[in-house]
Amino acid sequence: MNDNAKLLNLKEKVVSVAPMMDWTDRHCRFFHRLLTRRALLYTEMVTTGALVHGDVPRHLRFNAEEHPVALQLGGSEPADLAHCAKLGEDWGYDEINLNCGCPSERVQRGAFGACLMAEPQLVADGVKAMVDVVDVPVTVKHRIGIDKTESYDFVRDFVGTVSEAGCRTFIVHARNAWLQGLSPKQNREVPPLRYELVHRLKHDFPALRFSINGGIAQTEQVHQQLRLLDGVMVGREAYHNPWWLAEWDAAFFGEPAHELSREDIERQMCDYMVREAAEHGTPWSNVARHMLGLRNGLPGARRWRQVWSDHRLKGEAPHAVMALAHAQPVEPVLLAD
């Protein structure tokens, strides 16, 4: 991407789907892209160790249809981050994002994620190492604080230090990360949301871009935040109620309304399952699990989910499974006495 294109993109409001471990793999992102052309999609976090020592194609392969798509990295060693950021750019990702927000103990043992907020200069060194070797934007996703430190100065100083290394975009999960005593799930729910701190960051750093994450589940909430900030990132609500994404292009980007029906999307996902099986041997169940929320709130949704979750059908072709999922259940015949 040339500098003019980067500057053009940086003037736009961004609505994105959060990186979520075990969820936002390439199959999930393909599904989400059918629903919204404009939202920015993120990979699951990929550790630098997995790329330096592991199977690079397995971790970085994605579908061309997914653009714009960002690679989220987990790591703290500047040289490794630079190497992996360059790999991400070479593979075609549109953004490289550094995870400074995950609070899990496993991530802490690897000395990255939210615990990196306590070492802003190390984060800055990693960001600079990446900025020096790639032309795509390098961004940071972080919390407003760690443990029970409620001071705004903490996150302000973190952003100030990291921005001096060349990061222009920060995605802020508006909760603290408690590194001890809470599970990752509790860390998404127990520490209070403090949106005002993110708004204050934008006020104090007007030349930087800030997207907000955490607890946003309705269209009006997104609009409220976009009036104050540069972007909104939605996590679990986007995954569990994916049909909401079909509204996004019209609601947030001023584009024509989504014209495809749920059945059209499901049929295209079946085509994708067939393609994936032929090209990579992927079982259709690996793909179908991501679309189980597609019919939430509709009559028959529970049975539809049951059919798509039935591993006894794994030998059937995806389009045949779809037909079964939409078939009327056979009522039991009551015999007369």
Coordinates of N, CA and C in Angstrom, one line a residue, residues 141-301:
K141 N -3.4 -3.1 20.3 CA -4.6 -3.3 21.0 C -4.3 -3.5 22.5
H142 N -4.9 -2.7 23.4 CA -4.5 -2.8 24.8 C -5.7 -2.5 25.7
R143 N -5.5 -2.6 27.0 CA -6.5 -2.3 28.0 C -6.3 -0.8 28.5
I144 N -7.2 -0.4 29.4 CA -7.0 0.9 30.0 C -6.1 0.9 31.2
G145 N -5.8 -0.3 31.7 CA -4.9 -0.5 32.8 C -4.8 -2.0 33.1
I146 N -3.9 -2.3 34.1 CA -3.8 -3.6 34.6 C -4.0 -3.7 36.1
D147 N -4.5 -4.9 36.5 CA -4.9 -5.1 37.9 C -5.8 -4.0 38.3
K148 N -5.7 -3.5 39.5 CA -6.7 -2.5 40.0 C -6.2 -1.1 40.0
T149 N -5.2 -0.9 39.2 CA -4.7 0.5 39.0 C -5.7 1.3 38.1
E150 N -6.3 2.3 38.7 CA -7.4 3.0 38.1 C -6.9 4.3 37.5
S151 N -5.6 4.6 37.6 CA -5.1 5.9 37.2 C -5.1 6.1 35.7
Y152 N -5.7 7.2 35.2 CA -5.6 7.5 33.8 C -4.2 7.8 33.3
D153 N -3.4 8.3 34.2 CA -2.0 8.6 33.8 C -1.3 7.3 33.3
F154 N -1.6 6.2 33.8 CA -1.0 4.9 33.4 C -1.2 4.7 31.9
V155 N -2.4 4.7 31.5 CA -2.7 4.4 30.1 C -2.3 5.6 29.2
R156 N -2.4 6.8 29.7 CA -1.9 8.0 28.9 C -0.4 7.9 28.6
D157 N 0.4 7.5 29.7 CA 1.8 7.4 29.5 C 2.2 6.2 28.6
F158 N 1.4 5.1 28.7 CA 1.6 4.0 27.8 C 1.4 4.4 26.3
V159 N 0.3 5.1 26.0 CA 0.0 5.5 24.7 C 1.1 6.5 24.2
G160 N 1.5 7.5 25.1 CA 2.5 8.5 24.7 C 3.8 7.8 24.3
T161 N 4.2 6.9 25.1 CA 5.5 6.2 24.8 C 5.5 5.4 23.5
V162 N 4.4 4.6 23.3 CA 4.3 3.8 22.2 C 4.1 4.6 20.9
S163 N 3.4 5.7 21.0 CA 3.1 6.5 19.8 C 4.4 7.1 19.3
E164 N 5.3 7.4 20.2 CA 6.6 8.0 19.8 C 7.4 7.0 18.9
A165 N 7.1 5.7 19.0 CA 7.8 4.7 18.2 C 7.2 4.5 16.8
G166 N 6.1 5.2 16.6 CA 5.5 5.1 15.2 C 4.1 4.5 15.1
C167 N 3.5 4.2 16.3 CA 2.1 3.6 16.2 C 1.2 4.8 16.2
R168 N 0.3 4.8 15.2 CA -0.7 5.9 15.1 C -2.1 5.5 15.4
T169 N -2.3 4.2 15.6 CA -3.7 3.7 15.9 C -3.7 2.8 17.1
F170 N -4.5 3.1 18.0 CA -4.7 2.3 19.2 C -6.1 1.8 19.4
I171 N -6.2 0.5 19.6 CA -7.6 -0.1 19.8 C -7.6 -0.4 21.3
V172 N -8.6 0.2 22.0 CA -8.6 0.2 23.5 C -9.8 -0.5 24.0
H173 N -9.5 -1.7 24.6 CA -10.5 -2.4 25.4 C -10.7 -1.6 26.7
A174 N -11.9 -1.0 26.9 CA -12.1 0.0 27.9 C -12.4 -0.7 29.3
R175 N -11.6 -1.7 29.6 CA -11.6 -2.3 30.9 C -10.2 -2.5 31.3
N176 N -9.9 -2.6 32.6 CA -8.6 -3.0 33.1 C -8.5 -4.5 32.9
A177 N -7.3 -5.0 32.8 CA -7.0 -6.5 32.8 C -6.5 -6.9 34.1
W178 N -7.2 -7.7 34.8 CA -6.7 -8.2 36.1 C -5.8 -9.4 35.8
L179 N -4.5 -9.3 36.1 CA -3.6 -10.4 35.8 C -3.6 -11.6 36.8
Q180 N -4.3 -11.4 37.9 CA -4.4 -12.4 38.9 C -5.8 -12.5 39.4
G181 N -6.4 -13.7 39.6 CA -7.6 -13.8 40.2 C -8.9 -13.9 39.3
L182 N -8.7 -13.6 38.0 CA -9.9 -13.6 37.1 C -9.5 -14.5 35.9
S183 N -10.5 -15.2 35.4 CA -10.3 -16.0 34.2 C -10.4 -15.0 33.0
P184 N -9.9 -15.4 31.8 CA -10.1 -14.5 30.6 C -11.6 -14.1 30.4
K185 N -12.5 -15.1 30.7 CA -13.9 -14.7 30.5 C -14.4 -13.7 31.6
Q186 N -13.9 -13.8 32.8 CA -14.3 -12.9 33.8 C -13.6 -11.5 33.5
N187 N -12.4 -11.5 32.9 CA -11.8 -10.3 32.5 C -12.5 -9.5 31.5
R188 N -13.4 -10.2 30.8 CA -14.3 -9.5 29.8 C -15.6 -9.0 30.4
E189 N -15.8 -9.3 31.7 CA -17.1 -9.0 32.3 C -17.0 -8.2 33.7
V190 N -16.0 -8.6 34.5 CA -15.9 -8.1 35.9 C -15.3 -6.7 36.0
P191 N -14.1 -6.4 35.4 CA -13.6 -5.0 35.6 C -14.6 -4.1 34.9
P192 N -14.9 -3.0 35.5 CA -15.9 -2.1 34.9 C -15.5 -1.4 33.6
L193 N -16.4 -1.2 32.7 CA -16.2 -0.4 31.5 C -16.0 1.0 31.8
R194 N -15.0 1.7 31.3 CA -14.8 3.1 31.5 C -14.5 3.8 30.2
Y195 N -15.6 3.9 29.4 CA -15.4 4.5 28.1 C -14.8 5.9 28.1
E196 N -15.1 6.6 29.2 CA -14.6 8.0 29.3 C -13.1 8.1 29.2
L197 N -12.4 7.1 29.7 CA -10.9 7.2 29.6 C -10.5 7.1 28.1
V198 N -11.2 6.3 27.3 CA -10.8 6.3 25.9 C -11.1 7.6 25.2
H199 N -12.2 8.2 25.6 CA -12.5 9.6 25.0 C -11.5 10.6 25.5
R200 N -11.0 10.4 26.7 CA -10.0 11.4 27.2 C -8.7 11.2 26.4
L201 N -8.3 9.9 26.1 CA -7.1 9.7 25.3 C -7.2 10.4 23.9
K202 N -8.4 10.3 23.3 CA -8.6 11.0 22.0 C -8.4 12.5 22.2
H203 N -8.9 13.1 23.3 CA -8.8 14.5 23.5 C -7.3 14.9 23.7
D204 N -6.6 14.0 24.4 CA -5.2 14.4 24.8 C -4.2 14.1 23.6
F205 N -4.6 13.2 22.7 CA -3.8 12.8 21.6 C -4.6 13.0 20.3
P206 N -5.0 14.2 19.9 CA -5.9 14.3 18.8 C -5.3 13.9 17.4
A207 N -4.0 13.8 17.3 CA -3.4 13.4 16.1 C -3.4 11.9 15.9
L208 N -3.7 11.1 17.0 CA -3.7 9.7 16.9 C -5.1 9.2 16.7
R209 N -5.2 7.9 16.3 CA -6.5 7.3 16.0 C -6.8 6.3 17.1
F210 N -8.1 6.4 17.6 CA -8.5 5.5 18.7 C -9.8 4.8 18.3
S211 N -9.8 3.4 18.4 CA -11.0 2.6 18.3 C -11.3 2.1 19.7
I212 N -12.5 1.9 20.0 CA -13.0 1.5 21.3 C -13.5 0.1 21.2
N213 N -13.3 -0.8 22.3 CA -13.7 -2.1 22.3 C -14.3 -2.4 23.7
G214 N -15.3 -3.3 23.8 CA -15.8 -3.7 25.1 C -17.2 -3.4 25.3
G215 N -18.1 -4.4 25.4 CA -19.5 -4.2 25.8 C -20.4 -3.5 24.8
I216 N -19.9 -3.4 23.5 CA -20.7 -2.7 22.5 C -21.5 -3.8 21.7
A217 N -22.8 -3.7 21.7 CA -23.7 -4.7 21.1 C -24.9 -4.2 20.4
Q218 N -25.0 -2.9 20.2 CA -26.1 -2.3 19.5 C -25.7 -1.3 18.5
T219 N -26.4 -1.1 17.4 CA -26.1 -0.1 16.4 C -26.0 1.3 16.9
E220 N -26.9 1.7 17.8 CA -26.8 3.0 18.4 C -25.6 3.3 19.2
Q221 N -25.1 2.2 19.9 CA -23.9 2.3 20.7 C -22.7 2.6 19.8
V222 N -22.7 1.9 18.6 CA -21.6 2.1 17.7 C -21.6 3.6 17.2
H223 N -22.8 4.1 16.8 CA -22.9 5.5 16.4 C -22.5 6.5 17.4
Q224 N -22.9 6.2 18.7 CA -22.4 7.1 19.8 C -20.9 7.2 19.9
Q225 N -20.3 6.1 19.8 CA -18.8 6.0 19.9 C -18.1 6.6 18.6
L226 N -18.7 6.4 17.5 CA -18.1 7.0 16.2 C -18.2 8.5 16.2
R227 N -19.1 9.1 17.0 CA -19.2 10.5 17.0 C -18.0 11.1 17.8
L228 N -17.4 10.3 18.7 CA -16.3 10.7 19.5 C -15.0 10.2 19.2
L229 N -15.0 9.0 18.5 CA -13.7 8.3 18.2 C -13.6 7.9 16.8
D230 N -12.5 7.3 16.4 CA -12.2 7.0 15.0 C -12.7 5.6 14.6
G231 N -13.0 4.8 15.6 CA -13.5 3.4 15.3 C -14.1 2.7 16.5
V232 N -14.8 1.6 16.1 CA -15.4 0.7 17.1 C -15.0 -0.7 16.7
M233 N -14.6 -1.5 17.7 CA -14.4 -2.9 17.5 C -15.4 -3.7 18.3
V234 N -16.1 -4.6 17.7 CA -17.1 -5.5 18.3 C -16.6 -6.9 18.4
G235 N -16.8 -7.5 19.5 CA -16.3 -8.9 19.7 C -17.4 -9.9 19.7
R236 N -17.8 -10.4 20.9 CA -18.7 -11.5 21.0 C -20.0 -11.3 20.4
E237 N -20.6 -10.2 20.4 CA -21.9 -9.9 19.8 C -21.8 -10.2 18.3
A238 N -20.7 -9.8 17.7 CA -20.6 -10.1 16.2 C -20.5 -11.6 16.0
Y239 N -19.9 -12.3 16.9 CA -19.8 -13.8 16.6 C -21.1 -14.5 16.9
H240 N -21.8 -14.1 18.0 CA -23.0 -14.9 18.4 C -24.2 -14.4 17.6
N241 N -24.2 -13.2 17.2 CA -25.4 -12.7 16.4 C -24.9 -12.1 15.1
P242 N -24.4 -13.0 14.2 CA -23.7 -12.5 13.0 C -24.6 -11.7 12.0
W243 N -25.9 -12.0 12.0 CA -26.7 -11.3 11.1 C -26.7 -9.8 11.3
W244 N -26.3 -9.3 12.5 CA -26.2 -7.9 12.7 C -25.2 -7.3 11.8
L245 N -24.1 -8.1 11.4 CA -23.1 -7.6 10.5 C -23.7 -7.2 9.1
A246 N -24.8 -7.8 8.8 CA -25.5 -7.5 7.5 C -26.0 -6.1 7.4
E247 N -26.2 -5.4 8.6 CA -26.6 -4.0 8.6 C -25.5 -3.0 8.6
W248 N -24.2 -3.5 8.8 CA -23.1 -2.6 9.1 C -22.8 -1.7 7.9
D249 N -22.8 -2.2 6.7 CA -22.3 -1.4 5.5 C -23.3 -0.2 5.3
A250 N -24.6 -0.4 5.5 CA -25.5 0.6 5.3 C -25.5 1.6 6.6
A251 N -25.4 1.0 7.8 CA -25.5 1.8 9.0 C -24.3 2.6 9.3
F252 N -23.1 2.1 9.0 CA -21.9 2.8 9.4 C -21.1 3.3 8.2
F253 N -21.3 2.8 7.0 CA -20.5 3.3 5.9 C -21.2 3.9 4.8
G254 N -22.6 4.1 5.0 CA -23.4 4.8 4.0 C -23.5 4.0 2.6
E255 N -23.3 2.7 2.6 CA -23.4 2.0 1.4 C -24.8 1.3 1.3
P256 N -25.1 0.8 0.1 CA -26.4 0.2 -0.1 C -26.7 -1.0 0.9
A257 N -27.9 -1.1 1.3 CA -28.3 -2.2 2.2 C -27.9 -3.6 1.7
H258 N -27.6 -4.5 2.6 CA -27.3 -5.8 2.2 C -28.5 -6.5 1.6
E259 N -28.3 -7.1 0.4 CA -29.5 -7.7 -0.3 C -29.6 -9.2 -0.2
L260 N -28.6 -9.8 0.3 CA -28.6 -11.3 0.4 C -29.5 -11.7 1.6
S261 N -30.1 -12.9 1.5 CA -30.9 -13.4 2.6 C -30.0 -14.3 3.4
R262 N -30.5 -14.8 4.5 CA -29.8 -15.7 5.3 C -29.5 -17.0 4.6
E263 N -30.5 -17.4 3.8 CA -30.3 -18.6 3.0 C -29.3 -18.4 1.9
D264 N -29.2 -17.3 1.3 CA -28.2 -17.0 0.3 C -26.8 -17.1 1.0
I265 N -26.6 -16.6 2.2 CA -25.3 -16.6 2.9 C -25.0 -18.1 3.2
E266 N -26.0 -18.8 3.7 CA -25.8 -20.2 4.0 C -25.4 -21.0 2.8
R267 N -26.0 -20.7 1.6 CA -25.7 -21.5 0.4 C -24.2 -21.1 0.0
Q268 N -23.8 -19.9 0.1 CA -22.5 -19.5 -0.3 C -21.4 -20.2 0.7
M269 N -21.8 -20.3 1.9 CA -21.0 -21.0 2.9 C -20.9 -22.5 2.5
C270 N -21.9 -23.1 2.0 CA -21.8 -24.5 1.5 C -20.9 -24.6 0.4
D271 N -20.9 -23.6 -0.6 CA -20.0 -23.6 -1.7 C -18.6 -23.5 -1.2
Y272 N -18.4 -22.7 -0.2 CA -17.0 -22.5 0.4 C -16.6 -23.8 1.1
M273 N -17.5 -24.5 1.8 CA -17.2 -25.8 2.4 C -16.7 -26.8 1.4
V274 N -17.4 -26.8 0.3 CA -17.0 -27.8 -0.8 C -15.6 -27.4 -1.3
R275 N -15.3 -26.1 -1.5 CA -14.0 -25.7 -2.0 C -12.9 -26.0 -1.0
E276 N -13.2 -25.7 0.3 CA -12.2 -26.0 1.3 C -11.9 -27.5 1.4
A277 N -12.9 -28.3 1.3 CA -12.7 -29.8 1.3 C -11.8 -30.2 0.2
A278 N -12.1 -29.7 -1.0 CA -11.3 -30.1 -2.2 C -9.9 -29.6 -2.1
E279 N -9.7 -28.3 -1.6 CA -8.3 -27.7 -1.7 C -7.5 -28.1 -0.5
H280 N -8.1 -28.3 0.7 CA -7.3 -28.5 1.9 C -7.8 -29.7 2.8
G281 N -8.8 -30.4 2.3 CA -9.3 -31.5 3.1 C -10.0 -31.1 4.4
T282 N -10.5 -29.9 4.4 CA -11.2 -29.3 5.6 C -12.6 -29.9 5.8
P283 N -12.8 -30.6 7.0 CA -14.2 -31.1 7.2 C -15.2 -29.9 7.3
W284 N -16.4 -30.1 6.7 CA -17.3 -29.0 6.7 C -17.7 -28.5 8.1
S285 N -17.6 -29.4 9.1 CA -17.9 -29.0 10.5 C -17.0 -27.9 11.0
N286 N -15.7 -27.9 10.6 CA -14.8 -26.9 11.0 C -15.2 -25.5 10.5
V287 N -16.0 -25.5 9.5 CA -16.5 -24.2 8.9 C -17.9 -23.9 9.5
A288 N -18.7 -24.9 9.6 CA -20.1 -24.6 10.0 C -20.3 -24.1 11.4
R289 N -19.3 -24.5 12.3 CA -19.5 -24.0 13.7 C -19.5 -22.5 13.8
H290 N -18.9 -21.8 12.8 CA -18.9 -20.3 13.0 C -20.2 -19.7 12.6
M291 N -21.1 -20.4 11.9 CA -22.3 -19.8 11.4 C -23.6 -20.2 12.2
L292 N -23.4 -20.8 13.3 CA -24.5 -21.4 14.1 C -25.4 -20.3 14.6
G293 N -25.0 -19.1 14.7 CA -25.8 -18.0 15.2 C -26.6 -17.3 14.0
L294 N -26.5 -17.8 12.8 CA -27.0 -17.1 11.7 C -28.5 -16.9 11.7
R295 N -29.2 -17.9 12.3 CA -30.7 -17.9 12.4 C -31.2 -17.6 13.8
N296 N -30.4 -17.0 14.6 CA -30.8 -16.6 16.0 C -32.1 -15.8 15.9
G297 N -33.1 -16.2 16.7 CA -34.4 -15.5 16.8 C -35.4 -15.9 15.8
L298 N -35.1 -16.8 14.9 CA -36.1 -17.2 13.9 C -36.7 -18.5 14.3
P299 N -37.9 -18.8 13.9 CA -38.6 -20.1 14.2 C -37.7 -21.2 13.6
G300 N -37.6 -22.3 14.4 CA -36.8 -23.4 13.9 C -35.3 -23.3 14.0
A301 N -34.8 -22.2 14.6 CA -33.4 -22.0 14.7 C -32.7 -23.1 15.5

